[in-house]
mmCIF file of C-alpha atoms and ligand atoms in Angstrom:
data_model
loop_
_atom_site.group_PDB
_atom_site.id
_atom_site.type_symbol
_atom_site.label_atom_id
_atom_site.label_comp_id
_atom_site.label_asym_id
_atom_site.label_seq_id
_atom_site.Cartn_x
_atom_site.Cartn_y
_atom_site.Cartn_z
ATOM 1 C CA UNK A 1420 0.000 0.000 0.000
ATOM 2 C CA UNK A 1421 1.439 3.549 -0.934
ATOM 3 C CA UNK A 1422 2.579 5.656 1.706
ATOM 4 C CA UNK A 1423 2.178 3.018 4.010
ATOM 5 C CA UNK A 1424 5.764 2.973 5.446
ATOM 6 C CA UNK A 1425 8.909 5.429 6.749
ATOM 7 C CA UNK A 1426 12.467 5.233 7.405
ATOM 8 C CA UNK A 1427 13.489 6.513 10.913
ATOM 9 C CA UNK A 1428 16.702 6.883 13.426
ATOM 10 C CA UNK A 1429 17.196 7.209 16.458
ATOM 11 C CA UNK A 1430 20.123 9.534 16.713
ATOM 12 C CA UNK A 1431 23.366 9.601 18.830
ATOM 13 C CA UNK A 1432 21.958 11.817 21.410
ATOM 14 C CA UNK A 1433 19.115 9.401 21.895
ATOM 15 C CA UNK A 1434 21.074 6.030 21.973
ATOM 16 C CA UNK A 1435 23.302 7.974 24.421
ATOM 17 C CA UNK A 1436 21.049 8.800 27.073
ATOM 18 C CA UNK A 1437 19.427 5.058 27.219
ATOM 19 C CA UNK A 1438 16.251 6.355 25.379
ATOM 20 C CA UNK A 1439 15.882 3.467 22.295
ATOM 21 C CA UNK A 1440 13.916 1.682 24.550
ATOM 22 C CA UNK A 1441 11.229 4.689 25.898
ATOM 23 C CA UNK A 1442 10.958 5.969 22.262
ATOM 24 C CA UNK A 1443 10.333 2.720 20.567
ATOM 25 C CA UNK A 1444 7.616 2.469 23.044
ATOM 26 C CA UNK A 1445 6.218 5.319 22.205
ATOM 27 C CA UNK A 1446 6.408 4.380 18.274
ATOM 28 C CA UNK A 1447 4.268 0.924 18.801
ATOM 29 C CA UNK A 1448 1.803 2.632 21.373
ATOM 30 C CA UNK A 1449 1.549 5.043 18.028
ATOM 31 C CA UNK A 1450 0.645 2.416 16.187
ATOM 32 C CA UNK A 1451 3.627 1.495 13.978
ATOM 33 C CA UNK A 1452 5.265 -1.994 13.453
ATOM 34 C CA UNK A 1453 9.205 -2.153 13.049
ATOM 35 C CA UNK A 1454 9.600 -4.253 9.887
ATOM 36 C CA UNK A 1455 13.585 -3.918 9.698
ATOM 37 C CA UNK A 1456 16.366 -2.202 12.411
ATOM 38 C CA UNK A 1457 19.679 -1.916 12.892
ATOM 39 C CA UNK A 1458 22.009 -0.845 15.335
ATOM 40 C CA UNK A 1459 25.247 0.741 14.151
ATOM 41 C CA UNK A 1460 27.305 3.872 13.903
ATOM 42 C CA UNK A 1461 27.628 5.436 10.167
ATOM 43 C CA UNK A 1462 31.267 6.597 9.106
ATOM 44 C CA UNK A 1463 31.071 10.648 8.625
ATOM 45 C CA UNK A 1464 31.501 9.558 5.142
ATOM 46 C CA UNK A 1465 28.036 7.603 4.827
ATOM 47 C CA UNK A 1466 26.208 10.362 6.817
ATOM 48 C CA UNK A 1467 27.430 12.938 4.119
ATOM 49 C CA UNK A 1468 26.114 10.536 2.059
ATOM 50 C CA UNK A 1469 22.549 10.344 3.630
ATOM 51 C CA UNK A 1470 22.127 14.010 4.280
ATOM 52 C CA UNK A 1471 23.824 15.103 1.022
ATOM 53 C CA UNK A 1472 20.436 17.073 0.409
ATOM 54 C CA UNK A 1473 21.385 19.590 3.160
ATOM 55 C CA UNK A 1474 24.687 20.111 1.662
ATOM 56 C CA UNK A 1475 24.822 23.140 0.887
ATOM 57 C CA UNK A 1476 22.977 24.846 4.519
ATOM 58 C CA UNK A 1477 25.287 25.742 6.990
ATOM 59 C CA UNK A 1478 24.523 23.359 9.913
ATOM 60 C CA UNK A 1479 25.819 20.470 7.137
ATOM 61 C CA UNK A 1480 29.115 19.918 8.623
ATOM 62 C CA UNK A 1481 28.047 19.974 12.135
ATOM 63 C CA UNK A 1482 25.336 17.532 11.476
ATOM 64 C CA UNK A 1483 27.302 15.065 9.781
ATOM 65 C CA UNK A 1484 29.953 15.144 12.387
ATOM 66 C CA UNK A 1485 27.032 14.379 14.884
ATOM 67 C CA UNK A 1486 25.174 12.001 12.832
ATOM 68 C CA UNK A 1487 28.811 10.183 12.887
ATOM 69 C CA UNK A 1488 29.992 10.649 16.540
ATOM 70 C CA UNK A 1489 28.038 7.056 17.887
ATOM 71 C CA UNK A 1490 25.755 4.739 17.442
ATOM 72 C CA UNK A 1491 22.197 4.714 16.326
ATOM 73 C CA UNK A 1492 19.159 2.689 15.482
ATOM 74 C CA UNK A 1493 17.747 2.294 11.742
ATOM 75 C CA UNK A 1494 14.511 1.110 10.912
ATOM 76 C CA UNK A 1495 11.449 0.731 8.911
ATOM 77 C CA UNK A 1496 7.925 1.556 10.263
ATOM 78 C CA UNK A 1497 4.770 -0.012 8.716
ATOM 79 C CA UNK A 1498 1.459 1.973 9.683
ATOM 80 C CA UNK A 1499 -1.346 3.377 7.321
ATOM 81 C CA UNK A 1500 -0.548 7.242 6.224
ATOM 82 C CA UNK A 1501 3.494 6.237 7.946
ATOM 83 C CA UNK A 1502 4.938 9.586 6.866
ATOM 84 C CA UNK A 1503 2.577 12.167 8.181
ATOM 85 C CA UNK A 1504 1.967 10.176 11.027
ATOM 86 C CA UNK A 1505 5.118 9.508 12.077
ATOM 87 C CA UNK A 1506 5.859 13.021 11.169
ATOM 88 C CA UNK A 1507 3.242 14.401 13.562
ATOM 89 C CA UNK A 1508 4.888 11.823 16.603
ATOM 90 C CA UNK A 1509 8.095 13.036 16.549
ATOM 91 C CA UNK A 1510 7.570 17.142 16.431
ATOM 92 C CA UNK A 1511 9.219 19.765 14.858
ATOM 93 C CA UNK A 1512 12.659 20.184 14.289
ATOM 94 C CA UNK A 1513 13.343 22.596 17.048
ATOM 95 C CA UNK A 1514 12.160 20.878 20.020
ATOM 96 C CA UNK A 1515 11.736 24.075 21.861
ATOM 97 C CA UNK A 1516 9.274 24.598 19.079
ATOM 98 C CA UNK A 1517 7.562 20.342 19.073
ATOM 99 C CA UNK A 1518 4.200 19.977 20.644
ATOM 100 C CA UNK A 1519 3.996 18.701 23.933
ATOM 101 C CA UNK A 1520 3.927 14.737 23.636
ATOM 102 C CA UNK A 1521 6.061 14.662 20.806
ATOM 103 C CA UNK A 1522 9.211 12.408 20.337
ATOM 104 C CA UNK A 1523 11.270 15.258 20.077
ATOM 105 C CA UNK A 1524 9.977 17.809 23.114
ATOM 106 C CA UNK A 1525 10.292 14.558 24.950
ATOM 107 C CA UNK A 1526 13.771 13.624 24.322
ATOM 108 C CA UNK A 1527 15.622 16.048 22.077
ATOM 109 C CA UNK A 1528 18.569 18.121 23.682
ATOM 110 C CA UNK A 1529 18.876 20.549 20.819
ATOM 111 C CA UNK A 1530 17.523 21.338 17.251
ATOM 112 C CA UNK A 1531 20.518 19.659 16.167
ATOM 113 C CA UNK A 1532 20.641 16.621 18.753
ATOM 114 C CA UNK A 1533 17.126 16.231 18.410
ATOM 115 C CA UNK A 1534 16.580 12.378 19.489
ATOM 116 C CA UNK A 1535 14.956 11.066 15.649
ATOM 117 C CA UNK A 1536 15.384 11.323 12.123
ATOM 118 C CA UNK A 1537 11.949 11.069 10.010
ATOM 119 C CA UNK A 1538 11.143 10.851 6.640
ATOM 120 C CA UNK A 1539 9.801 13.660 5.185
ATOM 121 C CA UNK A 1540 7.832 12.025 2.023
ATOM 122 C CA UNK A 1541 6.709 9.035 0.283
ATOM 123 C CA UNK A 1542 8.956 9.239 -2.074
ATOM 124 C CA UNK A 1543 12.045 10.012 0.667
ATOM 125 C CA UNK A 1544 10.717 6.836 2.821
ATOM 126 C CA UNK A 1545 11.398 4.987 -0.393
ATOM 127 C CA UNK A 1546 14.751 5.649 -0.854
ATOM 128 C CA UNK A 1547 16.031 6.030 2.597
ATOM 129 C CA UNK A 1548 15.933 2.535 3.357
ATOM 130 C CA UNK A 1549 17.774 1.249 0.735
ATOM 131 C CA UNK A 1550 20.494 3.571 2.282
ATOM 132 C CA UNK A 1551 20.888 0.808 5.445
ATOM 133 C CA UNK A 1552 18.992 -2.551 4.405
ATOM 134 C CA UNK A 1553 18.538 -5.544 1.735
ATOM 135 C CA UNK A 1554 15.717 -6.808 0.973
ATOM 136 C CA UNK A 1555 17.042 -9.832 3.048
ATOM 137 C CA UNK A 1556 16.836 -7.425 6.078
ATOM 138 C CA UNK A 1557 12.929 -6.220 5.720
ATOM 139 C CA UNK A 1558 9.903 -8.256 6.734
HETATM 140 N N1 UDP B 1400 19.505 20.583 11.779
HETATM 141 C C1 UDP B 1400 20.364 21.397 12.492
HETATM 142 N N2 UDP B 1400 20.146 22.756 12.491
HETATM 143 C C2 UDP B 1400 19.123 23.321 11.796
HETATM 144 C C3 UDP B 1400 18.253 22.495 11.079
HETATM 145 C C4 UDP B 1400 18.466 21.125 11.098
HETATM 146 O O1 UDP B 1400 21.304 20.915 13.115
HETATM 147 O O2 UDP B 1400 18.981 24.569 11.825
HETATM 148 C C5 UDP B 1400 19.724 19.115 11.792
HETATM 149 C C6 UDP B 1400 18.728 18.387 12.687
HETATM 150 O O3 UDP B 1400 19.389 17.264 13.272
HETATM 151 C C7 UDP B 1400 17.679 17.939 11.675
HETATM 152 C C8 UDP B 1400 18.544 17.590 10.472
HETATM 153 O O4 UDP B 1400 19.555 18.603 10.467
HETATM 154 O O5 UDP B 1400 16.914 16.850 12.152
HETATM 155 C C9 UDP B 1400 17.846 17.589 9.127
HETATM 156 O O6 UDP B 1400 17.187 18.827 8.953
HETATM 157 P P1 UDP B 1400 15.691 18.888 8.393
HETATM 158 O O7 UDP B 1400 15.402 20.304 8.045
HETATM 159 O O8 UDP B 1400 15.525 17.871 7.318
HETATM 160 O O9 UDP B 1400 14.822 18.505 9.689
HETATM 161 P P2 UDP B 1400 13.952 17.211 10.006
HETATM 162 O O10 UDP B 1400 13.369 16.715 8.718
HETATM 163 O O11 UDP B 1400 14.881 16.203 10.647
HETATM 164 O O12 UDP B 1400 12.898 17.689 10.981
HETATM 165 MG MG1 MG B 1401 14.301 16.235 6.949
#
């Protein structure tokens, strides 16, 4: 069904402070169902790579260096309308500025460390995952 799954990560920050398991709670009590996930750390390399669409703003560099600097969980998320929804769950980008209940006013430390990555389209939660797994890896 279109649309019916996203990509996410939990970021460094996240993994750091113990919070994988609170905020995959949070995803299932949402309503989503993991159907791959990973736990590794990307080479600053392979995060260039992933957020090579924000090359050119300034907070590129930094964010890359972060997105490198430890561990985090990959995975896909099955749900019906995945990307708004999942959208909606984690907040906006600057968690001083997510709703209350949100992923990210729950967890984030900064708009930079800001606890999840989320796919931002259908056609984004396509491609993201092919970034991180086979289709060995995805049930
Ligand atoms: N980011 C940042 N400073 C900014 C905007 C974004 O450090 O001013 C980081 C932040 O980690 C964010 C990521 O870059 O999650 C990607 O930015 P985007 O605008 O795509 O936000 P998102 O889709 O993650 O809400
Ligand atoms: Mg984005």
């Amino acid at each position: 069904m279109a649309g019916s799954t996203t990509f996410t990560m939990l970021k460094p920050d996240a993994v750091e402070a113990n919070n994988i398991g609170p905020i995959l709670a949070m995803i299932n009590k949402a309503g989503f169902t993991v159907k791959a996930m990973k736990y590794m750390q990307l080479t600053k390399e392979q995060a260039g790579l992933f957020y090579a669409v924000h090359k050119e703003r300034p907070f590129y560099g930094e964010l890359v260096q972060y997105m490198s600097s430890g561990p985090i969980v990959a995975a896909i998320l099955s749900k019906t309308n995945a990307v708004t929804d999942y959208r909606n769950l984690i907040g906006a980008t600057d968690p001083t500025k997510a709703d209350e209940g949100t992923i990210r006013k729950t967890f984030a430390k900064s708009i930079a460390a800001n606890a999840v990555h989320g796919s931002d389209s259908d056609e984004n939660a396509e491609i993201e995952p092919n970034f991180f797994f086979s289709a060995l890896e995805r049930f």
